């Protein structure tokens, strides 16, 4: 028997619990966490990804170059996709993806995604990357999570109307633990809500892996060591390192700084080949998580030292223009560095991953390789054109905290 004075409390608790469960089921109704990645050439291909809280398998995307307000029969093209799941996830969940190819460069597309069982998303849009030497603007950063600072910086980034975003690892801080699936849900909810251009276009994601994407499972299997990253971003490539070219101006290598793949071995062989392949592209960028030139952590940290040993000479040999580094939760710009020394022929290293997590302190005195360092949350906005590259670190109020330029390469 329940004492009388406890009944109102119990009723209130039950009402709240029912309301919460109704809200939760409403929140999961229909496709959610819709996001875009690049499976190949960003001028002609894109992958539409979304999730459903069912164990359904069908994946459909309807697409057109004009808005069709969600009337699927009206769209010019229907693309069937595929789906995957994350073993051990404590809730029903299917991750759907459909790769769209044969797109026209520099063109706006409208789409809906879903299936007949779960329903369809509302209409969304994106724009393909210009082919040739048309100007590019992207945002780069890492170490995000889903904090107040993350949301503020997402708004700052979106206001710049980037064509795509590079996220350099430590994305949702779920540590590859399936129990932490809500951290990813919150991360995607923020991306969905804030990361849209002024015209409402979705901003596609290029994602590198960081230490907080992985768990400590005794396994060599990428899908087991980084279950969320593998399921959510595994369509970018089979491995945790890959490259993309954006028009004729920019080549980007996306690297794994020792989380699933080691700096040496197959990744190093691949990196040498990729950088050689892009030698004629005017600007050659890299993104990865652990910095070769850290601004908070120890210069001799194991992964930083390994990066300098195995990747540094390749960056030097192939004249990497700029490396986007993360992991240290600071704002950093180095001098140009070659052969581990300051050199006008060298590579610019920008970082250090402070897109939402609490910024960390930097040394009172600058390190030998630093031109600028501060413990400030920021995102890098990068403009690439045939005339050169400009980099601006924007802080939480949208103010420029630091900036730099790379001149156009001189023609032989
Ligand atoms: Fe990290």
Short mmCIF file of C-alpha atoms and ligand atoms in Angstrom, two decimals:
data_model
loop_
_atom_site.label_atom_id
_atom_site.label_comp_id
_atom_site.label_asym_id
_atom_site.label_seq_id
_atom_site.Cartn_x
_atom_site.Cartn_y
_atom_site.Cartn_z
CA UNK A 1 0.00 0.00 0.00
CA UNK A 2 1.30 3.42 -0.92
CA UNK A 3 1.07 6.10 1.74
CA UNK A 4 -1.30 8.90 0.75
CA UNK A 5 1.34 11.61 0.75
CA UNK A 6 3.43 9.63 -1.74
CA UNK A 7 0.66 9.24 -4.31
CA UNK A 8 0.90 12.74 -5.84
CA UNK A 9 4.67 12.29 -6.12
CA UNK A 10 4.30 8.90 -7.78
CA UNK A 11 1.65 10.25 -10.17
CA UNK A 12 3.87 13.21 -11.07
CA UNK A 13 6.81 10.86 -11.65
CA UNK A 14 4.74 8.51 -13.84
CA UNK A 15 3.34 11.46 -15.82
CA UNK A 16 6.84 12.80 -16.40
CA UNK A 17 8.16 9.36 -17.38
CA UNK A 18 5.31 8.84 -19.88
CA UNK A 19 5.77 12.35 -21.28
CA UNK A 20 9.53 11.75 -21.64
CA UNK A 21 8.99 8.44 -23.41
CA UNK A 22 6.38 9.99 -25.75
CA UNK A 23 8.77 12.86 -26.48
CA UNK A 24 11.64 10.43 -27.07
CA UNK A 25 9.58 8.33 -29.47
CA UNK A 26 8.37 11.48 -31.26
CA UNK A 27 11.97 12.69 -31.58
CA UNK A 28 12.94 9.43 -33.23
CA UNK A 29 9.98 9.25 -35.60
CA UNK A 30 11.02 9.40 -39.24
CA UNK A 31 14.54 9.84 -40.59
CA UNK A 32 16.89 11.89 -38.42
CA UNK A 33 20.58 12.87 -38.32
CA UNK A 34 20.61 13.62 -42.05
CA UNK A 35 24.15 14.57 -43.15
CA UNK A 36 26.29 14.59 -46.27
CA UNK A 37 29.72 13.12 -46.98
CA UNK A 38 31.85 12.82 -50.09
CA UNK A 39 32.44 9.37 -51.55
CA UNK A 40 34.64 10.74 -54.36
CA UNK A 41 34.75 13.85 -56.53
CA UNK A 42 32.81 16.54 -54.61
CA UNK A 43 31.80 18.20 -57.90
CA UNK A 44 29.89 15.16 -59.14
CA UNK A 45 29.16 12.87 -56.17
CA UNK A 46 27.75 13.04 -52.67
CA UNK A 47 26.52 10.55 -50.08
CA UNK A 48 23.25 11.28 -48.31
CA UNK A 49 23.31 9.63 -44.87
CA UNK A 50 20.50 9.40 -42.33
CA UNK A 51 19.26 7.23 -39.49
CA UNK A 52 16.01 5.62 -38.46
CA UNK A 53 15.03 4.20 -35.09
CA UNK A 54 13.81 0.99 -36.69
CA UNK A 55 15.46 -2.07 -38.03
CA UNK A 56 14.38 -1.22 -41.56
CA UNK A 57 16.66 -1.67 -44.52
CA UNK A 58 15.24 0.27 -47.45
CA UNK A 59 16.96 3.52 -48.33
CA UNK A 60 15.65 5.95 -50.91
CA UNK A 61 16.70 9.43 -51.92
CA UNK A 62 14.70 11.56 -54.37
CA UNK A 63 16.64 14.40 -55.94
CA UNK A 64 16.17 17.27 -58.35
CA UNK A 65 17.72 20.60 -59.29
CA UNK A 66 14.51 22.43 -58.46
CA UNK A 67 12.49 22.27 -55.21
CA UNK A 68 9.67 19.70 -55.22
CA UNK A 69 8.45 20.33 -51.65
CA UNK A 70 8.70 16.68 -50.69
CA UNK A 71 6.38 15.28 -53.39
CA UNK A 72 8.48 12.28 -54.25
CA UNK A 73 6.80 11.54 -57.57
CA UNK A 74 7.86 14.99 -58.77
CA UNK A 75 11.63 14.55 -58.30
CA UNK A 76 13.69 13.90 -61.43
CA UNK A 77 15.64 11.02 -59.97
CA UNK A 78 15.25 8.27 -57.39
CA UNK A 79 18.38 6.64 -55.95
CA UNK A 80 18.32 3.47 -53.90
CA UNK A 81 20.90 3.17 -51.17
CA UNK A 82 21.95 0.65 -48.54
CA UNK A 83 22.07 0.48 -44.76
CA UNK A 84 24.19 -0.68 -41.89
CA UNK A 85 23.96 -0.95 -38.13
CA UNK A 86 26.23 -0.77 -35.09
CA UNK A 87 26.46 -4.11 -33.26
CA UNK A 88 25.54 -3.89 -29.58
CA UNK A 89 23.81 -0.52 -29.77
CA UNK A 90 21.27 -0.45 -26.91
CA UNK A 91 18.49 1.00 -29.09
CA UNK A 92 17.02 -0.04 -32.46
CA UNK A 93 18.85 1.98 -35.08
CA UNK A 94 19.62 1.74 -38.78
CA UNK A 95 22.15 3.92 -40.56
CA UNK A 96 21.15 4.54 -44.16
CA UNK A 97 23.23 5.90 -47.00
CA UNK A 98 22.79 6.53 -50.69
CA UNK A 99 25.51 7.66 -53.03
CA UNK A 100 24.49 10.11 -55.70
CA UNK A 101 26.76 10.30 -58.73
CA UNK A 102 26.66 11.97 -62.13
CA UNK A 103 25.88 15.33 -60.50
CA UNK A 104 26.67 18.64 -62.20
CA UNK A 105 29.39 20.81 -60.66
CA UNK A 106 28.50 24.06 -58.90
CA UNK A 107 24.80 23.21 -58.86
CA UNK A 108 22.13 23.26 -56.16
CA UNK A 109 20.25 20.03 -55.53
CA UNK A 110 17.09 19.43 -53.51
CA UNK A 111 16.36 16.05 -51.97
CA UNK A 112 14.29 14.02 -49.54
CA UNK A 113 15.58 10.84 -47.90
CA UNK A 114 13.85 7.98 -46.12
CA UNK A 115 11.69 4.98 -46.94
CA UNK A 116 8.03 4.05 -47.01
CA UNK A 117 8.16 2.46 -43.57
CA UNK A 118 9.87 5.29 -41.67
CA UNK A 119 8.70 8.15 -43.85
CA UNK A 120 10.81 10.80 -45.52
CA UNK A 121 12.82 13.79 -44.35
CA UNK A 122 11.59 17.21 -45.22
CA UNK A 123 13.21 18.63 -48.35
CA UNK A 124 16.83 19.67 -47.94
CA UNK A 125 19.42 21.12 -50.30
CA UNK A 126 23.13 21.14 -50.99
CA UNK A 127 25.44 22.59 -53.60
CA UNK A 128 28.14 20.69 -55.47
CA UNK A 129 31.71 22.01 -55.56
CA UNK A 130 32.75 24.04 -58.63
CA UNK A 131 34.97 22.20 -61.11
CA UNK A 132 38.04 23.99 -62.47
CA UNK A 133 39.61 26.87 -60.60
CA UNK A 134 36.47 28.42 -59.11
CA UNK A 135 36.98 29.81 -55.60
CA UNK A 136 36.42 27.56 -52.61
CA UNK A 137 35.54 28.32 -49.00
CA UNK A 138 35.58 25.76 -46.26
CA UNK A 139 35.65 25.64 -42.48
CA UNK A 140 38.12 23.50 -40.54
CA UNK A 141 38.42 22.52 -36.92
CA UNK A 142 38.25 19.60 -34.54
CA UNK A 143 37.66 18.54 -30.95
CA UNK A 144 33.97 19.46 -30.93
CA UNK A 145 31.63 17.58 -28.57
CA UNK A 146 28.21 19.23 -28.13
CA UNK A 147 28.84 22.08 -25.71
CA UNK A 148 27.55 25.64 -25.63
CA UNK A 149 30.82 26.70 -27.24
CA UNK A 150 30.32 24.10 -30.00
CA UNK A 151 26.92 25.53 -30.83
CA UNK A 152 28.18 29.11 -30.85
CA UNK A 153 31.08 28.20 -33.12
CA UNK A 154 28.77 26.22 -35.43
CA UNK A 155 26.73 29.40 -35.86
CA UNK A 156 29.90 31.43 -36.53
CA UNK A 157 31.01 28.83 -39.10
CA UNK A 158 27.64 28.63 -40.85
CA UNK A 159 27.44 32.41 -41.21
CA UNK A 160 30.54 32.20 -43.43
CA UNK A 161 28.59 30.09 -45.96
CA UNK A 162 31.24 27.36 -46.31
CA UNK A 163 30.92 24.91 -49.19
CA UNK A 164 32.11 22.08 -46.96
CA UNK A 165 33.56 21.43 -43.50
CA UNK A 166 36.62 19.52 -42.37
CA UNK A 167 36.36 17.98 -38.92
CA UNK A 168 39.75 16.81 -37.70
CA UNK A 169 38.80 14.18 -35.16
CA UNK A 170 37.46 14.00 -31.58
CA UNK A 171 34.04 14.70 -32.98
CA UNK A 172 31.35 13.60 -30.50
CA UNK A 173 33.58 12.25 -27.69
CA UNK A 174 31.76 8.92 -27.56
CA UNK A 175 35.03 6.98 -27.18
CA UNK A 176 33.82 4.21 -29.47
CA UNK A 177 31.49 3.02 -26.70
CA UNK A 178 28.06 1.98 -27.99
CA UNK A 179 26.46 3.09 -24.70
CA UNK A 180 27.37 6.68 -25.67
CA UNK A 181 25.21 6.74 -28.79
CA UNK A 182 23.36 9.80 -27.46
CA UNK A 183 26.54 11.85 -27.72
CA UNK A 184 26.49 11.28 -31.46
CA UNK A 185 22.77 12.02 -31.61
CA UNK A 186 23.41 15.37 -29.90
CA UNK A 187 26.33 16.09 -32.23
CA UNK A 188 24.24 15.39 -35.33
CA UNK A 189 21.31 17.40 -33.91
CA UNK A 190 23.60 20.42 -33.54
CA UNK A 191 25.01 19.98 -37.03
CA UNK A 192 21.51 19.64 -38.41
CA UNK A 193 20.24 22.72 -36.62
CA UNK A 194 23.12 25.14 -36.99
CA UNK A 195 25.29 24.12 -39.92
CA UNK A 196 23.32 25.51 -42.80
CA UNK A 197 24.28 28.28 -45.16
CA UNK A 198 22.26 31.48 -45.56
CA UNK A 199 20.49 29.79 -48.48
CA UNK A 200 19.65 26.82 -46.28
CA UNK A 201 22.12 24.41 -47.91
CA UNK A 202 23.54 21.55 -45.86
CA UNK A 203 27.31 21.69 -45.34
CA UNK A 204 28.95 18.37 -46.30
CA UNK A 205 31.43 16.88 -43.84
CA UNK A 206 34.96 15.57 -44.42
CA UNK A 207 35.80 13.74 -41.20
CA UNK A 208 39.18 12.57 -39.92
CA UNK A 209 39.48 10.13 -37.04
CA UNK A 210 40.69 11.13 -33.56
CA UNK A 211 41.50 9.25 -30.36
CA UNK A 212 38.01 9.87 -28.95
CA UNK A 213 36.48 7.98 -31.89
CA UNK A 214 38.15 4.77 -30.68
CA UNK A 215 37.78 2.34 -27.79
CA UNK A 216 40.36 0.03 -26.27
CA UNK A 217 38.93 -3.25 -27.63
CA UNK A 218 41.50 -5.96 -28.22
CA UNK A 219 40.83 -6.06 -31.92
CA UNK A 220 42.47 -5.22 -35.21
CA UNK A 221 39.05 -4.58 -36.75
CA UNK A 222 38.42 -0.93 -37.62
CA UNK A 223 34.62 -1.42 -37.18
CA UNK A 224 35.13 -2.76 -33.65
CA UNK A 225 37.72 -0.19 -32.56
CA UNK A 226 35.78 2.81 -33.91
CA UNK A 227 32.17 1.62 -34.27
CA UNK A 228 30.52 5.03 -34.64
CA UNK A 229 33.15 6.59 -36.91
CA UNK A 230 33.11 3.46 -39.08
CA UNK A 231 29.31 3.40 -39.31
CA UNK A 232 28.85 7.14 -39.77
CA UNK A 233 31.83 8.08 -41.91
CA UNK A 234 33.02 4.76 -43.32
CA UNK A 235 31.61 5.59 -46.76
CA UNK A 236 34.37 8.15 -47.25
CA UNK A 237 36.86 5.30 -47.84
CA UNK A 238 37.65 1.74 -46.81
CA UNK A 239 40.57 2.91 -44.68
CA UNK A 240 40.82 5.71 -42.10
CA UNK A 241 42.99 7.68 -44.54
CA UNK A 242 42.02 8.93 -47.98
CA UNK A 243 42.24 11.92 -50.30
CA UNK A 244 39.85 14.24 -52.10
CA UNK A 245 40.37 16.92 -54.71
CA UNK A 246 38.19 20.03 -54.83
CA UNK A 247 38.08 21.50 -58.33
CA UNK A 248 41.51 22.01 -59.86
CA UNK A 249 42.94 24.09 -57.00
CA UNK A 250 42.91 21.93 -53.91
CA UNK A 251 44.01 18.42 -52.97
CA UNK A 252 43.34 17.22 -49.43
CA UNK A 253 44.82 14.18 -47.70
CA UNK A 254 42.86 13.02 -44.66
CA UNK A 255 45.08 11.04 -42.30
CA UNK A 256 44.88 8.81 -39.24
CA UNK A 257 47.40 10.01 -36.66
CA UNK A 258 47.88 6.62 -35.03
CA UNK A 259 44.37 5.68 -33.85
CA UNK A 260 43.47 2.79 -36.17
CA UNK A 261 46.38 2.98 -38.64
CA UNK A 262 49.94 3.78 -37.57
CA UNK A 263 51.88 6.67 -39.10
CA UNK A 264 54.23 4.20 -40.82
CA UNK A 265 53.46 1.04 -42.78
CA UNK A 266 50.65 1.01 -45.32
CA UNK A 267 49.44 4.52 -44.49
CA UNK A 268 52.92 5.97 -45.05
CA UNK A 269 53.28 4.16 -48.39
CA UNK A 270 49.85 5.43 -49.42
CA UNK A 271 50.64 8.99 -48.28
CA UNK A 272 53.83 9.12 -50.37
CA UNK A 273 51.90 7.96 -53.42
CA UNK A 274 48.99 10.37 -52.81
CA UNK A 275 51.20 13.43 -52.31
CA UNK A 276 53.19 12.55 -55.45
CA UNK A 277 49.93 12.17 -57.39
CA UNK A 278 48.82 15.67 -56.38
CA UNK A 279 52.13 17.40 -57.01
CA UNK A 280 50.68 19.58 -59.79
CA UNK A 281 47.66 20.74 -57.78
CA UNK A 282 48.34 24.35 -56.70
CA UNK A 283 47.47 23.86 -53.00
CA UNK A 284 48.01 20.60 -51.14
CA UNK A 285 46.48 20.33 -47.66
CA UNK A 286 46.45 17.63 -44.99
CA UNK A 287 44.15 17.15 -42.03
CA UNK A 288 44.70 14.82 -39.10
CA UNK A 289 44.15 14.78 -35.37
CA UNK A 290 47.40 14.72 -33.35
CA UNK A 291 49.69 17.66 -34.20
CA UNK A 292 53.25 17.25 -35.43
CA UNK A 293 53.85 20.65 -33.81
CA UNK A 294 51.73 20.74 -30.64
CA UNK A 295 50.87 23.96 -28.83
CA UNK A 296 49.75 22.56 -25.48
CA UNK A 297 51.07 19.04 -25.16
CA UNK A 298 54.66 17.90 -25.05
CA UNK A 299 56.67 18.31 -28.27
CA UNK A 300 58.09 14.82 -27.67
CA UNK A 301 54.70 13.15 -27.19
CA UNK A 302 54.70 9.73 -28.82
CA UNK A 303 52.23 10.41 -31.64
CA UNK A 304 53.59 13.90 -32.39
CA UNK A 305 57.13 12.52 -32.64
CA UNK A 306 55.96 9.62 -34.79
CA UNK A 307 54.18 12.04 -37.12
CA UNK A 308 57.32 14.13 -37.51
CA UNK A 309 59.42 11.03 -38.17
CA UNK A 310 57.18 9.35 -40.73
CA UNK A 311 55.11 12.13 -42.32
CA UNK A 312 57.34 15.19 -41.90
CA UNK A 313 59.85 14.17 -44.60
CA UNK A 314 56.98 13.36 -47.02
CA UNK A 315 55.34 16.73 -46.36
CA UNK A 316 58.74 18.35 -47.04
CA UNK A 317 59.52 16.34 -50.18
CA UNK A 318 56.12 17.00 -51.76
CA UNK A 319 55.87 20.55 -50.45
CA UNK A 320 52.64 20.22 -48.52
CA UNK A 321 51.09 23.69 -48.40
CA UNK A 322 49.19 23.51 -45.12
CA UNK A 323 48.44 20.93 -42.43
CA UNK A 324 45.35 21.27 -40.24
CA UNK A 325 46.15 19.83 -36.82
CA UNK A 326 43.95 19.28 -33.78
CA UNK A 327 43.87 17.49 -30.40
CA UNK A 328 45.51 20.20 -28.24
CA UNK A 329 42.37 22.39 -27.81
CA UNK A 330 44.17 25.64 -28.58
CA UNK A 331 44.53 28.11 -31.43
CA UNK A 332 47.89 27.85 -33.17
CA UNK A 333 49.70 29.00 -36.29
CA UNK A 334 53.28 27.93 -36.90
CA UNK A 335 56.03 29.52 -38.89
CA UNK A 336 56.70 27.72 -42.20
CA UNK A 337 58.55 24.52 -41.34
CA UNK A 338 60.71 22.22 -43.44
CA UNK A 339 63.11 19.54 -42.25
CA UNK A 340 61.99 20.37 -38.72
CA UNK A 341 63.35 23.91 -39.03
CA UNK A 342 61.90 27.28 -39.90
CA UNK A 343 62.15 27.70 -43.68
CA UNK A 344 60.43 29.95 -46.27
CA UNK A 345 59.97 26.78 -48.37
CA UNK A 346 58.16 24.99 -45.59
CA UNK A 347 54.65 23.88 -44.61
CA UNK A 348 52.20 25.95 -42.56
CA UNK A 349 50.70 24.10 -39.58
CA UNK A 350 47.36 25.43 -38.30
CA UNK A 351 45.45 24.16 -35.30
CA UNK A 352 44.92 22.97 -32.75
CA UNK A 353 41.34 21.71 -32.45
CA UNK A 354 39.18 23.92 -30.26
CA UNK A 355 35.72 23.76 -31.88
CA UNK A 356 33.73 23.27 -28.70
CA UNK A 357 35.72 21.51 -25.99
CA UNK A 358 37.15 23.68 -23.22
CA UNK A 359 40.19 25.52 -24.60
CA UNK A 360 43.53 24.73 -23.01
CA UNK A 361 46.40 26.98 -22.01
CA UNK A 362 49.42 27.61 -24.18
CA UNK A 363 52.96 28.26 -22.94
CA UNK A 364 53.79 31.74 -21.65
CA UNK A 365 56.67 31.89 -24.13
CA UNK A 366 56.09 30.83 -27.70
CA UNK A 367 57.72 27.60 -28.85
CA UNK A 368 60.37 27.90 -31.57
CA UNK A 369 57.94 26.90 -34.29
CA UNK A 370 54.97 29.05 -33.21
CA UNK A 371 54.02 32.31 -34.87
CA UNK A 372 50.80 32.57 -32.85
CA UNK A 373 49.27 30.58 -30.00
CA UNK A 374 46.33 31.22 -27.67
CA UNK A 375 43.93 29.20 -25.55
CA UNK A 376 40.85 30.20 -27.53
CA UNK A 377 37.92 28.38 -29.08
CA UNK A 378 37.76 29.00 -32.81
CA UNK A 379 37.12 27.66 -36.31
CA UNK A 380 39.38 28.24 -39.28
CA UNK A 381 37.71 29.73 -42.37
CA UNK A 382 39.76 29.07 -45.47
CA UNK A 383 39.36 30.79 -48.85
CA UNK A 384 41.12 29.16 -51.78
CA UNK A 385 41.43 30.83 -55.17
CA UNK A 386 43.85 31.00 -58.08
CA UNK A 387 45.22 34.17 -56.44
CA UNK A 388 46.18 32.45 -53.18
CA UNK A 389 44.76 31.13 -49.92
CA UNK A 390 43.61 33.11 -46.89
CA UNK A 391 43.06 31.59 -43.46
CA UNK A 392 41.07 33.28 -40.69
CA UNK A 393 40.55 31.91 -37.20
CA UNK A 394 37.15 33.15 -36.03
CA UNK A 395 36.37 33.19 -32.33
CA UNK A 396 33.12 32.68 -30.53
CA UNK A 397 31.84 36.17 -31.38
CA UNK A 398 32.89 35.88 -35.01
CA UNK A 399 35.94 38.10 -34.49
CA UNK A 400 39.14 37.32 -36.41
CA UNK A 401 41.60 36.05 -33.77
CA UNK A 402 44.41 35.29 -36.20
CA UNK A 403 44.95 35.16 -39.95
CA UNK A 404 47.49 34.11 -42.55
CA UNK A 405 47.94 33.84 -46.30
CA UNK A 406 49.55 31.54 -48.80
CA UNK A 407 50.46 33.26 -52.07
CA UNK A 408 49.63 31.67 -55.40
CA UNK A 409 52.39 29.30 -56.46
CA UNK A 410 54.79 30.86 -58.94
CA UNK A 411 54.53 29.24 -62.36
CA UNK A 412 57.72 27.82 -63.82
FE1 LIG B 1 42.29 14.22 -29.21
#
